[in-house]
């Protein structure tokens, strides 16, 4: 029998973000190694290859574009997400990033701020990630003067996006060095974790609100039924609770609950969980659907929003948009087409922040304050916040 999950420490969701090849996955593996070797904690070492390829889930034929690892410091339990490619970040981190309580921005001391570094910071801001800690990685091979310059550059980038770059912890680390067991770099990863423990505050959890979980992945377990995974956005759910699946238009009962393979009797806002749903046919539930307390949300197709259109220099469009523009909207874990109406404005340029009305291709739970990304041809061209629904 599996050991049940025991909630002994506050739980937070964090993740690595940053430009490709700056060392996010290496650092993620190094964090688990350093904490596992500290001993006495609930951390198991997760090697690089397991994070980058997530072999178990790949074997089940699921498209995996997000890897979760868990670890514990002396004071907290963390679920940590790492993603292989930039497109995965934009899709998962951004829309799922509403769930991130804090982020570790990985910047290579050799390369400095690169386009994806800026884009991740921008989008993190947009979806309400309020605290970023910087890992200035590859400090083993950078020269100090260059590293000083990169640090300045990162602090400026953070300040430009309202993160208070002067007060942000910037820790010089070597994920690779720590993985190789070099004491100096092991200590650097410890210092990074201390910064995360102290700088990222415990967020307010809406455990008393009606339960809501955006579906990230779906798996079918022969003989047991359909399992959906995701992070609980708000509320609490227990085994035996009735829920509805918005998008699949079905009502069901939660017959099992797990977190990181450990059964639990109750999951709450902020937890990363798998829910076993009774009698839901294979294929009925998909990523992007929402599991919620019955009657607690009304799906809607129309909303108004404030949207920042990324300039071309940040990966955005080079030409204006007009009323009738039909991009993809990434809302929570969903990816849905929408018709844009710019009202009297009629036209908006990259770099502008505008108000727009949107008519989505399908209804979904929407509420003021919800963050989303606008994508087109595989790249992010805008980031917005819902201001009203109708
Ligand atoms: P990701 O794309 O951000 O996940 O980057 P990876 O973790 O896959 O690392 C990209 C490359 O940088 C790999 O060849 C790593 O071995 C190398 N790398 C990662 N961390 C360090 C480090 O701290 N020092 C050095 N010298 N190389 C590193
Ligand atoms: Mg990686």
CSV table of C-alpha atoms and ligand atoms in Angstrom, one decimal:
chain,number,residue,atom,x,y,z
A,1,UNK,CA,0.0,0.0,0.0
A,2,UNK,CA,1.1,3.5,-0.7
A,3,UNK,CA,2.0,5.9,2.1
A,4,UNK,CA,-0.6,8.6,2.5
A,5,UNK,CA,0.4,12.2,2.0
A,6,UNK,CA,0.8,14.0,5.3
A,7,UNK,CA,0.6,17.8,5.3
A,8,UNK,CA,3.4,18.8,7.7
A,9,UNK,CA,4.7,21.9,6.1
A,10,UNK,CA,3.2,24.8,4.1
A,11,UNK,CA,3.0,23.9,0.4
A,12,UNK,CA,4.1,26.3,-2.4
A,13,UNK,CA,4.2,26.0,-6.2
A,14,UNK,CA,7.3,27.3,-7.9
A,15,UNK,CA,9.1,26.8,-11.2
A,16,UNK,CA,12.2,27.6,-13.2
A,17,UNK,CA,11.9,29.9,-16.1
A,18,UNK,CA,14.3,31.5,-18.5
A,19,UNK,CA,16.0,31.2,-21.9
A,20,UNK,CA,16.6,27.8,-23.4
A,21,UNK,CA,19.9,26.2,-22.4
A,22,UNK,CA,20.5,28.6,-19.5
A,23,UNK,CA,20.4,25.5,-17.2
A,24,UNK,CA,16.8,25.3,-15.9
A,25,UNK,CA,16.6,21.5,-16.0
A,26,UNK,CA,20.1,21.0,-14.6
A,27,UNK,CA,19.3,23.4,-11.7
A,28,UNK,CA,16.1,21.6,-11.0
A,29,UNK,CA,17.9,18.2,-10.8
A,30,UNK,CA,20.6,19.9,-8.6
A,31,UNK,CA,18.1,21.2,-6.2
A,32,UNK,CA,16.6,17.8,-5.6
A,33,UNK,CA,20.1,16.3,-5.2
A,34,UNK,CA,21.2,18.9,-2.7
A,35,UNK,CA,18.0,18.5,-0.6
A,36,UNK,CA,18.0,14.7,-0.9
A,37,UNK,CA,21.6,14.6,0.4
A,38,UNK,CA,20.8,17.0,3.2
A,39,UNK,CA,18.9,14.0,4.7
A,40,UNK,CA,15.9,13.8,6.9
A,41,UNK,CA,13.8,15.7,4.4
A,42,UNK,CA,11.1,14.4,2.1
A,43,UNK,CA,13.1,14.9,-1.1
A,44,UNK,CA,14.2,12.3,-3.5
A,45,UNK,CA,16.9,13.0,-6.1
A,46,UNK,CA,15.4,13.4,-9.6
A,47,UNK,CA,18.1,13.1,-12.3
A,48,UNK,CA,18.2,15.3,-15.3
A,49,UNK,CA,16.9,12.7,-17.7
A,50,UNK,CA,13.8,12.1,-15.7
A,51,UNK,CA,12.9,15.7,-15.6
A,52,UNK,CA,13.6,16.4,-19.3
A,53,UNK,CA,11.8,13.4,-20.7
A,54,UNK,CA,9.4,12.5,-17.9
A,55,UNK,CA,9.6,8.8,-19.1
A,56,UNK,CA,6.7,7.4,-17.1
A,57,UNK,CA,4.2,9.6,-18.6
A,58,UNK,CA,5.7,9.5,-22.1
A,59,UNK,CA,5.2,5.7,-21.9
A,60,UNK,CA,1.5,6.2,-21.4
A,61,UNK,CA,1.4,8.1,-24.6
A,62,UNK,CA,0.5,11.5,-23.1
A,63,UNK,CA,2.0,14.6,-24.6
A,64,UNK,CA,4.1,15.9,-21.9
A,65,UNK,CA,5.2,19.4,-21.8
A,66,UNK,CA,5.6,20.0,-18.2
A,67,UNK,CA,7.5,18.2,-15.5
A,68,UNK,CA,6.7,18.4,-11.8
A,69,UNK,CA,9.2,17.5,-9.1
A,70,UNK,CA,8.6,17.8,-5.4
A,71,UNK,CA,11.1,18.7,-2.6
A,72,UNK,CA,11.2,19.9,0.9
A,73,UNK,CA,13.3,22.5,2.6
A,74,UNK,CA,13.4,22.7,6.4
A,75,UNK,CA,10.4,24.9,6.4
A,76,UNK,CA,8.4,24.2,3.2
A,77,UNK,CA,7.1,21.6,0.8
A,78,UNK,CA,7.5,22.7,-2.9
A,79,UNK,CA,6.0,21.4,-6.1
A,80,UNK,CA,8.4,22.7,-8.8
A,81,UNK,CA,7.7,22.8,-12.6
A,82,UNK,CA,10.2,22.7,-15.3
A,83,UNK,CA,9.4,22.8,-19.0
A,84,UNK,CA,11.5,21.7,-22.0
A,85,UNK,CA,10.9,24.4,-24.6
A,86,UNK,CA,9.9,28.0,-24.9
A,87,UNK,CA,6.5,27.2,-26.5
A,88,UNK,CA,5.7,25.0,-23.5
A,89,UNK,CA,6.5,27.8,-21.2
A,90,UNK,CA,4.2,30.2,-22.9
A,91,UNK,CA,1.4,27.7,-23.1
A,92,UNK,CA,1.7,26.0,-19.7
A,93,UNK,CA,3.6,28.4,-17.5
A,94,UNK,CA,1.7,31.4,-18.6
A,95,UNK,CA,-1.8,30.0,-18.4
A,96,UNK,CA,-0.9,27.7,-15.6
A,97,UNK,CA,1.3,30.3,-14.1
A,98,UNK,CA,-1.7,31.8,-12.3
A,99,UNK,CA,-0.8,28.9,-10.0
A,100,UNK,CA,2.9,29.8,-9.5
A,101,UNK,CA,3.5,31.3,-6.1
A,102,UNK,CA,7.0,32.3,-7.1
A,103,UNK,CA,9.6,31.6,-9.8
A,104,UNK,CA,13.3,31.0,-10.1
A,105,UNK,CA,14.5,33.0,-13.1
A,106,UNK,CA,17.5,31.1,-14.5
A,107,UNK,CA,20.0,33.4,-16.4
A,108,UNK,CA,23.3,32.1,-17.7
A,109,UNK,CA,26.1,34.3,-16.4
A,110,UNK,CA,27.8,33.6,-19.8
A,111,UNK,CA,25.0,34.7,-22.0
A,112,UNK,CA,23.0,37.3,-20.0
A,113,UNK,CA,19.4,38.3,-20.6
A,114,UNK,CA,18.1,36.8,-23.8
A,115,UNK,CA,14.7,37.1,-25.6
A,116,UNK,CA,13.0,34.3,-23.7
A,117,UNK,CA,14.3,35.6,-20.4
A,118,UNK,CA,12.4,38.9,-21.1
A,119,UNK,CA,9.3,37.2,-22.4
A,120,UNK,CA,9.0,34.9,-19.3
A,121,UNK,CA,9.4,37.9,-17.0
A,122,UNK,CA,6.8,39.8,-18.9
A,123,UNK,CA,4.3,37.0,-18.8
A,124,UNK,CA,5.0,36.1,-15.2
A,125,UNK,CA,4.1,39.7,-14.3
A,126,UNK,CA,1.0,39.5,-16.5
A,127,UNK,CA,-0.4,36.4,-14.7
A,128,UNK,CA,0.4,37.6,-11.2
A,129,UNK,CA,3.6,35.9,-10.2
A,130,UNK,CA,4.7,38.5,-7.7
A,131,UNK,CA,8.0,37.1,-6.5
A,132,UNK,CA,11.0,36.1,-8.6
A,133,UNK,CA,14.4,34.9,-7.3
A,134,UNK,CA,17.3,35.0,-9.8
A,135,UNK,CA,19.7,32.1,-10.2
A,136,UNK,CA,22.7,33.5,-12.1
A,137,UNK,CA,23.7,30.1,-13.4
A,138,UNK,CA,26.9,28.8,-14.9
A,139,UNK,CA,28.8,30.9,-12.4
A,140,UNK,CA,31.5,28.2,-12.6
A,141,UNK,CA,32.5,29.2,-16.0
A,142,UNK,CA,31.7,32.9,-16.1
A,143,UNK,CA,34.3,35.6,-15.4
A,144,UNK,CA,33.3,37.8,-12.5
A,145,UNK,CA,33.2,41.1,-14.3
A,146,UNK,CA,31.0,39.7,-17.0
A,147,UNK,CA,28.8,38.2,-14.2
A,148,UNK,CA,28.5,41.6,-12.5
A,149,UNK,CA,27.3,43.1,-15.8
A,150,UNK,CA,24.7,40.3,-16.3
A,151,UNK,CA,23.5,40.9,-12.7
A,152,UNK,CA,22.9,44.6,-13.5
A,153,UNK,CA,21.2,43.7,-16.7
A,154,UNK,CA,18.8,41.2,-14.9
A,155,UNK,CA,18.0,43.7,-12.1
A,156,UNK,CA,17.1,46.3,-14.8
A,157,UNK,CA,14.9,43.9,-16.6
A,158,UNK,CA,13.1,43.0,-13.4
A,159,UNK,CA,12.6,46.7,-12.5
A,160,UNK,CA,11.3,47.4,-16.0
A,161,UNK,CA,8.5,45.0,-15.3
A,162,UNK,CA,7.7,46.2,-11.8
A,163,UNK,CA,9.6,43.5,-9.8
A,164,UNK,CA,11.8,45.8,-7.8
A,165,UNK,CA,15.1,44.6,-9.3
A,166,UNK,CA,17.2,46.3,-6.5
A,167,UNK,CA,15.7,44.1,-3.8
A,168,UNK,CA,15.4,40.9,-5.7
A,169,UNK,CA,17.8,38.2,-4.5
A,170,UNK,CA,20.3,37.3,-7.2
A,171,UNK,CA,22.3,34.2,-6.3
A,172,UNK,CA,25.3,33.0,-8.3
A,173,UNK,CA,25.0,29.3,-8.7
A,174,UNK,CA,26.2,26.4,-10.8
A,175,UNK,CA,23.6,23.7,-11.2
A,176,UNK,CA,26.2,21.6,-13.0
A,177,UNK,CA,28.8,22.0,-10.3
A,178,UNK,CA,26.2,21.1,-7.6
A,179,UNK,CA,25.2,18.0,-9.6
A,180,UNK,CA,28.8,17.0,-9.7
A,181,UNK,CA,29.0,17.4,-5.9
A,182,UNK,CA,31.4,20.3,-5.8
A,183,UNK,CA,30.9,21.7,-2.2
A,184,UNK,CA,31.2,25.3,-3.3
A,185,UNK,CA,28.4,25.0,-5.8
A,186,UNK,CA,26.3,22.7,-3.5
A,187,UNK,CA,26.4,25.7,-1.0
A,188,UNK,CA,25.3,28.0,-3.8
A,189,UNK,CA,22.2,25.9,-4.4
A,190,UNK,CA,21.5,25.9,-0.6
A,191,UNK,CA,21.8,29.7,-0.7
A,192,UNK,CA,19.4,29.9,-3.6
A,193,UNK,CA,16.9,27.7,-1.7
A,194,UNK,CA,17.3,29.9,1.4
A,195,UNK,CA,16.5,32.9,-0.8
A,196,UNK,CA,13.4,31.2,-2.1
A,197,UNK,CA,12.3,30.2,1.4
A,198,UNK,CA,12.6,33.7,2.7
A,199,UNK,CA,11.8,35.9,-0.3
A,200,UNK,CA,8.7,34.2,-1.7
A,201,UNK,CA,6.0,34.7,0.9
A,202,UNK,CA,3.3,32.1,1.7
A,203,UNK,CA,0.4,33.1,-0.5
A,204,UNK,CA,-3.1,33.5,0.6
A,205,UNK,CA,-5.0,30.3,-0.2
A,206,UNK,CA,-8.7,30.5,-1.0
A,207,UNK,CA,-9.5,27.2,0.7
A,208,UNK,CA,-13.0,28.3,1.7
A,209,UNK,CA,-14.0,29.2,-1.9
A,210,UNK,CA,-15.9,26.7,-4.1
A,211,UNK,CA,-13.6,24.1,-5.5
A,212,UNK,CA,-12.0,24.7,-8.9
A,213,UNK,CA,-9.3,22.8,-10.8
A,214,UNK,CA,-8.2,23.5,-14.4
A,215,UNK,CA,-7.4,20.2,-16.1
A,216,UNK,CA,-3.8,19.9,-17.2
A,217,UNK,CA,-3.6,16.3,-18.2
A,218,UNK,CA,-5.9,13.3,-18.5
A,219,UNK,CA,-5.1,9.6,-18.2
A,220,UNK,CA,-7.2,6.5,-18.3
A,221,UNK,CA,-6.3,3.8,-15.9
A,222,UNK,CA,-7.8,0.5,-17.0
A,223,UNK,CA,-10.3,-0.8,-14.5
A,224,UNK,CA,-10.3,2.3,-12.4
A,225,UNK,CA,-11.5,5.1,-14.7
A,226,UNK,CA,-10.4,8.5,-15.7
A,227,UNK,CA,-7.8,10.5,-13.8
A,228,UNK,CA,-7.4,14.3,-14.3
A,229,UNK,CA,-4.4,16.1,-13.0
A,230,UNK,CA,-3.8,19.8,-12.2
A,231,UNK,CA,-3.3,22.3,-9.5
A,232,UNK,CA,-6.3,23.2,-7.3
A,233,UNK,CA,-7.0,26.9,-8.1
A,234,UNK,CA,-9.3,27.4,-5.1
A,235,UNK,CA,-11.4,25.6,-2.6
A,236,UNK,CA,-11.1,22.1,-1.1
A,237,UNK,CA,-12.1,18.7,-2.4
A,238,UNK,CA,-12.6,15.4,-0.6
A,239,UNK,CA,-13.0,11.8,-1.8
A,240,UNK,CA,-16.8,11.3,-2.3
A,241,UNK,CA,-17.5,14.9,-3.3
A,242,UNK,CA,-19.7,15.6,-6.3
A,243,UNK,CA,-18.1,17.8,-9.0
A,244,UNK,CA,-19.0,18.9,-12.5
A,245,UNK,CA,-16.6,19.0,-15.5
A,246,UNK,CA,-17.1,22.2,-17.5
A,247,UNK,CA,-16.3,21.6,-21.1
A,248,UNK,CA,-17.3,17.9,-20.9
A,249,UNK,CA,-20.8,18.9,-19.5
A,250,UNK,CA,-20.8,16.1,-17.1
A,251,UNK,CA,-21.3,15.6,-13.4
A,252,UNK,CA,-19.5,13.0,-11.4
A,253,UNK,CA,-18.0,12.0,-8.1
A,254,UNK,CA,-14.4,12.1,-7.0
A,255,UNK,CA,-13.5,8.5,-6.0
A,256,UNK,CA,-9.8,9.0,-5.4
A,257,UNK,CA,-7.2,11.7,-4.7
A,258,UNK,CA,-3.4,11.6,-4.9
A,259,UNK,CA,-0.5,14.0,-4.8
A,260,UNK,CA,2.8,12.9,-6.2
A,261,UNK,CA,1.6,9.3,-6.1
A,262,UNK,CA,0.5,9.5,-2.4
A,263,UNK,CA,-3.2,9.1,-1.6
A,264,UNK,CA,-4.8,12.0,0.3
A,265,UNK,CA,-8.3,12.4,1.7
A,266,UNK,CA,-8.6,16.1,1.0
A,267,UNK,CA,-6.9,18.5,-1.4
A,268,UNK,CA,-6.9,22.2,-1.2
A,269,UNK,CA,-6.0,25.4,-3.1
A,270,UNK,CA,-2.4,25.2,-4.2
A,271,UNK,CA,-2.1,21.4,-4.2
A,272,UNK,CA,-1.0,19.5,-7.3
A,273,UNK,CA,-3.3,16.6,-7.5
A,274,UNK,CA,-4.7,13.7,-9.5
A,275,UNK,CA,-8.5,13.2,-9.2
A,276,UNK,CA,-10.0,9.9,-10.1
A,277,UNK,CA,-13.5,10.6,-11.5
A,278,UNK,CA,-16.2,8.0,-11.4
A,279,UNK,CA,-17.8,6.8,-14.7
A,280,UNK,CA,-16.4,9.5,-17.0
A,281,UNK,CA,-15.8,7.9,-20.4
A,282,UNK,CA,-12.4,7.9,-22.0
A,283,UNK,CA,-12.0,10.9,-24.2
A,284,UNK,CA,-14.8,12.9,-22.6
A,285,UNK,CA,-12.5,15.1,-20.5
A,286,UNK,CA,-9.6,17.1,-22.0
A,287,UNK,CA,-6.9,19.5,-21.0
A,288,UNK,CA,-8.5,22.9,-20.8
A,289,UNK,CA,-11.7,21.6,-19.1
A,290,UNK,CA,-12.4,22.8,-15.6
A,291,UNK,CA,-13.5,20.6,-12.6
A,292,UNK,CA,-15.6,22.6,-10.2
A,293,UNK,CA,-18.1,22.4,-7.3
A,294,UNK,CA,-21.5,21.9,-8.9
A,295,UNK,CA,-23.2,25.1,-9.8
A,296,UNK,CA,-20.3,27.3,-8.6
A,297,UNK,CA,-19.4,28.7,-11.9
A,298,UNK,CA,-21.3,29.7,-15.1
A,299,UNK,CA,-19.3,29.2,-18.3
A,300,UNK,CA,-19.3,32.3,-20.5
A,301,UNK,CA,-18.1,33.1,-24.0
A,302,UNK,CA,-17.9,36.9,-24.0
A,303,UNK,CA,-15.6,39.0,-21.9
A,304,UNK,CA,-13.8,42.4,-21.9
A,305,UNK,CA,-10.1,42.7,-21.2
A,306,UNK,CA,-7.1,44.9,-20.9
A,307,UNK,CA,-4.4,43.6,-23.2
A,308,UNK,CA,-0.8,44.4,-23.7
A,309,UNK,CA,0.3,43.7,-27.3
A,310,UNK,CA,3.9,42.7,-27.3
A,311,UNK,CA,6.2,44.8,-29.5
A,312,UNK,CA,8.1,42.9,-32.2
A,313,UNK,CA,11.3,43.2,-30.1
A,314,UNK,CA,9.6,41.1,-27.4
A,315,UNK,CA,8.5,38.4,-29.9
A,316,UNK,CA,5.2,40.2,-30.8
A,317,UNK,CA,3.7,41.1,-34.1
A,318,UNK,CA,5.2,43.6,-36.4
A,319,UNK,CA,1.8,44.8,-37.8
A,320,UNK,CA,-1.3,46.2,-36.1
A,321,UNK,CA,-4.4,44.2,-35.2
A,322,UNK,CA,-7.9,45.3,-36.1
A,323,UNK,CA,-11.5,44.3,-35.1
A,324,UNK,CA,-12.1,40.8,-36.5
A,325,UNK,CA,-8.7,39.6,-35.5
A,326,UNK,CA,-9.0,35.9,-34.5
A,327,UNK,CA,-6.0,34.6,-32.5
A,328,UNK,CA,-5.8,31.8,-29.9
A,329,UNK,CA,-6.6,32.6,-26.3
A,330,UNK,CA,-4.7,30.6,-23.6
A,331,UNK,CA,-6.9,30.8,-20.5
A,332,UNK,CA,-5.9,28.7,-17.6
A,333,UNK,CA,-5.0,25.4,-19.3
A,334,UNK,CA,-7.4,26.0,-22.3
A,335,UNK,CA,-6.4,27.0,-25.8
A,336,UNK,CA,-9.4,28.5,-27.6
A,337,UNK,CA,-10.0,30.7,-30.6
A,338,UNK,CA,-11.6,34.1,-30.1
A,339,UNK,CA,-12.9,37.1,-32.1
A,340,UNK,CA,-11.5,40.4,-31.1
A,341,UNK,CA,-13.6,43.6,-31.1
A,342,UNK,CA,-11.6,46.8,-30.5
A,343,UNK,CA,-14.7,49.0,-30.4
A,344,UNK,CA,-14.2,52.7,-31.4
A,345,UNK,CA,-10.5,52.2,-31.5
A,346,UNK,CA,-10.8,49.7,-34.4
A,347,UNK,CA,-7.0,49.2,-34.6
A,348,UNK,CA,-4.2,48.6,-32.1
A,349,UNK,CA,-0.4,48.5,-32.6
A,350,UNK,CA,2.3,46.2,-31.1
A,351,UNK,CA,3.4,47.9,-27.9
A,352,UNK,CA,-0.1,49.3,-27.1
A,353,UNK,CA,-2.2,48.4,-24.1
A,354,UNK,CA,-5.8,48.4,-25.1
A,355,UNK,CA,-9.3,47.4,-24.0
A,356,UNK,CA,-11.0,44.8,-26.1
A,357,UNK,CA,-14.1,42.7,-26.2
A,358,UNK,CA,-13.7,39.0,-27.0
A,359,UNK,CA,-16.1,36.3,-28.2
A,360,UNK,CA,-14.6,32.9,-27.6
A,361,UNK,CA,-15.2,29.8,-29.7
A,362,UNK,CA,-16.6,28.0,-26.6
A,363,UNK,CA,-17.8,29.0,-23.2
A,364,UNK,CA,-15.6,28.6,-20.2
A,365,UNK,CA,-15.5,29.8,-16.6
A,366,UNK,CA,-14.3,33.4,-16.7
A,367,UNK,CA,-14.0,36.0,-14.0
A,368,UNK,CA,-12.5,39.5,-13.6
A,369,UNK,CA,-8.8,39.3,-12.8
A,370,UNK,CA,-8.1,36.1,-14.7
A,371,UNK,CA,-4.9,36.3,-16.7
A,372,UNK,CA,-4.4,35.0,-20.2
A,373,UNK,CA,-2.1,35.0,-23.2
A,374,UNK,CA,-2.8,35.6,-26.8
A,375,UNK,CA,-1.0,33.4,-29.2
A,376,UNK,CA,-0.7,33.3,-33.0
A,377,UNK,CA,1.3,31.0,-35.2
A,378,UNK,CA,3.1,29.5,-32.2
A,379,UNK,CA,4.2,32.7,-30.5
A,380,UNK,CA,2.9,35.0,-27.8
A,381,UNK,CA,1.7,38.3,-29.2
A,382,UNK,CA,-0.3,39.6,-26.2
A,383,UNK,CA,-0.9,39.2,-22.5
A,384,UNK,CA,-4.1,40.3,-20.8
A,385,UNK,CA,-6.4,40.3,-17.8
A,386,UNK,CA,-10.2,39.8,-17.9
A,387,UNK,CA,-12.0,43.0,-16.7
A,388,UNK,CA,-15.6,41.8,-17.1
A,389,UNK,CA,-17.8,39.0,-18.4
A,390,UNK,CA,-21.1,38.8,-20.2
B,1,LIG,P1,17.6,24.4,-20.0
B,1,LIG,O1,17.3,24.4,-21.5
B,1,LIG,O2,17.4,25.8,-19.5
B,1,LIG,O3,16.8,23.4,-19.2
B,1,LIG,O4,19.1,24.0,-19.8
B,1,LIG,P2,19.8,22.6,-19.4
B,1,LIG,O5,19.7,22.3,-18.0
B,1,LIG,O6,19.3,21.5,-20.4
B,1,LIG,O7,21.3,23.0,-19.7
B,1,LIG,C1,21.8,23.4,-21.0
B,1,LIG,C2,23.3,23.1,-21.1
B,1,LIG,O8,24.0,23.9,-20.1
B,1,LIG,C3,23.7,21.7,-20.8
B,1,LIG,O9,24.7,21.3,-21.6
B,1,LIG,C4,24.2,21.8,-19.3
B,1,LIG,O10,25.1,20.8,-19.0
B,1,LIG,C5,24.8,23.1,-19.3
B,1,LIG,N1,24.8,23.7,-17.9
B,1,LIG,C6,23.7,23.7,-17.1
B,1,LIG,N2,24.0,24.3,-15.9
B,1,LIG,C7,25.3,24.6,-16.0
B,1,LIG,C8,26.3,25.2,-15.1
B,1,LIG,O11,25.9,25.6,-14.0
B,1,LIG,N3,27.5,25.4,-15.5
B,1,LIG,C9,27.9,25.0,-16.8
B,1,LIG,N4,29.2,25.2,-17.1
B,1,LIG,N5,27.1,24.4,-17.6
B,1,LIG,C10,25.8,24.2,-17.3
B,2,LIG,MG1,15.3,22.1,-19.8
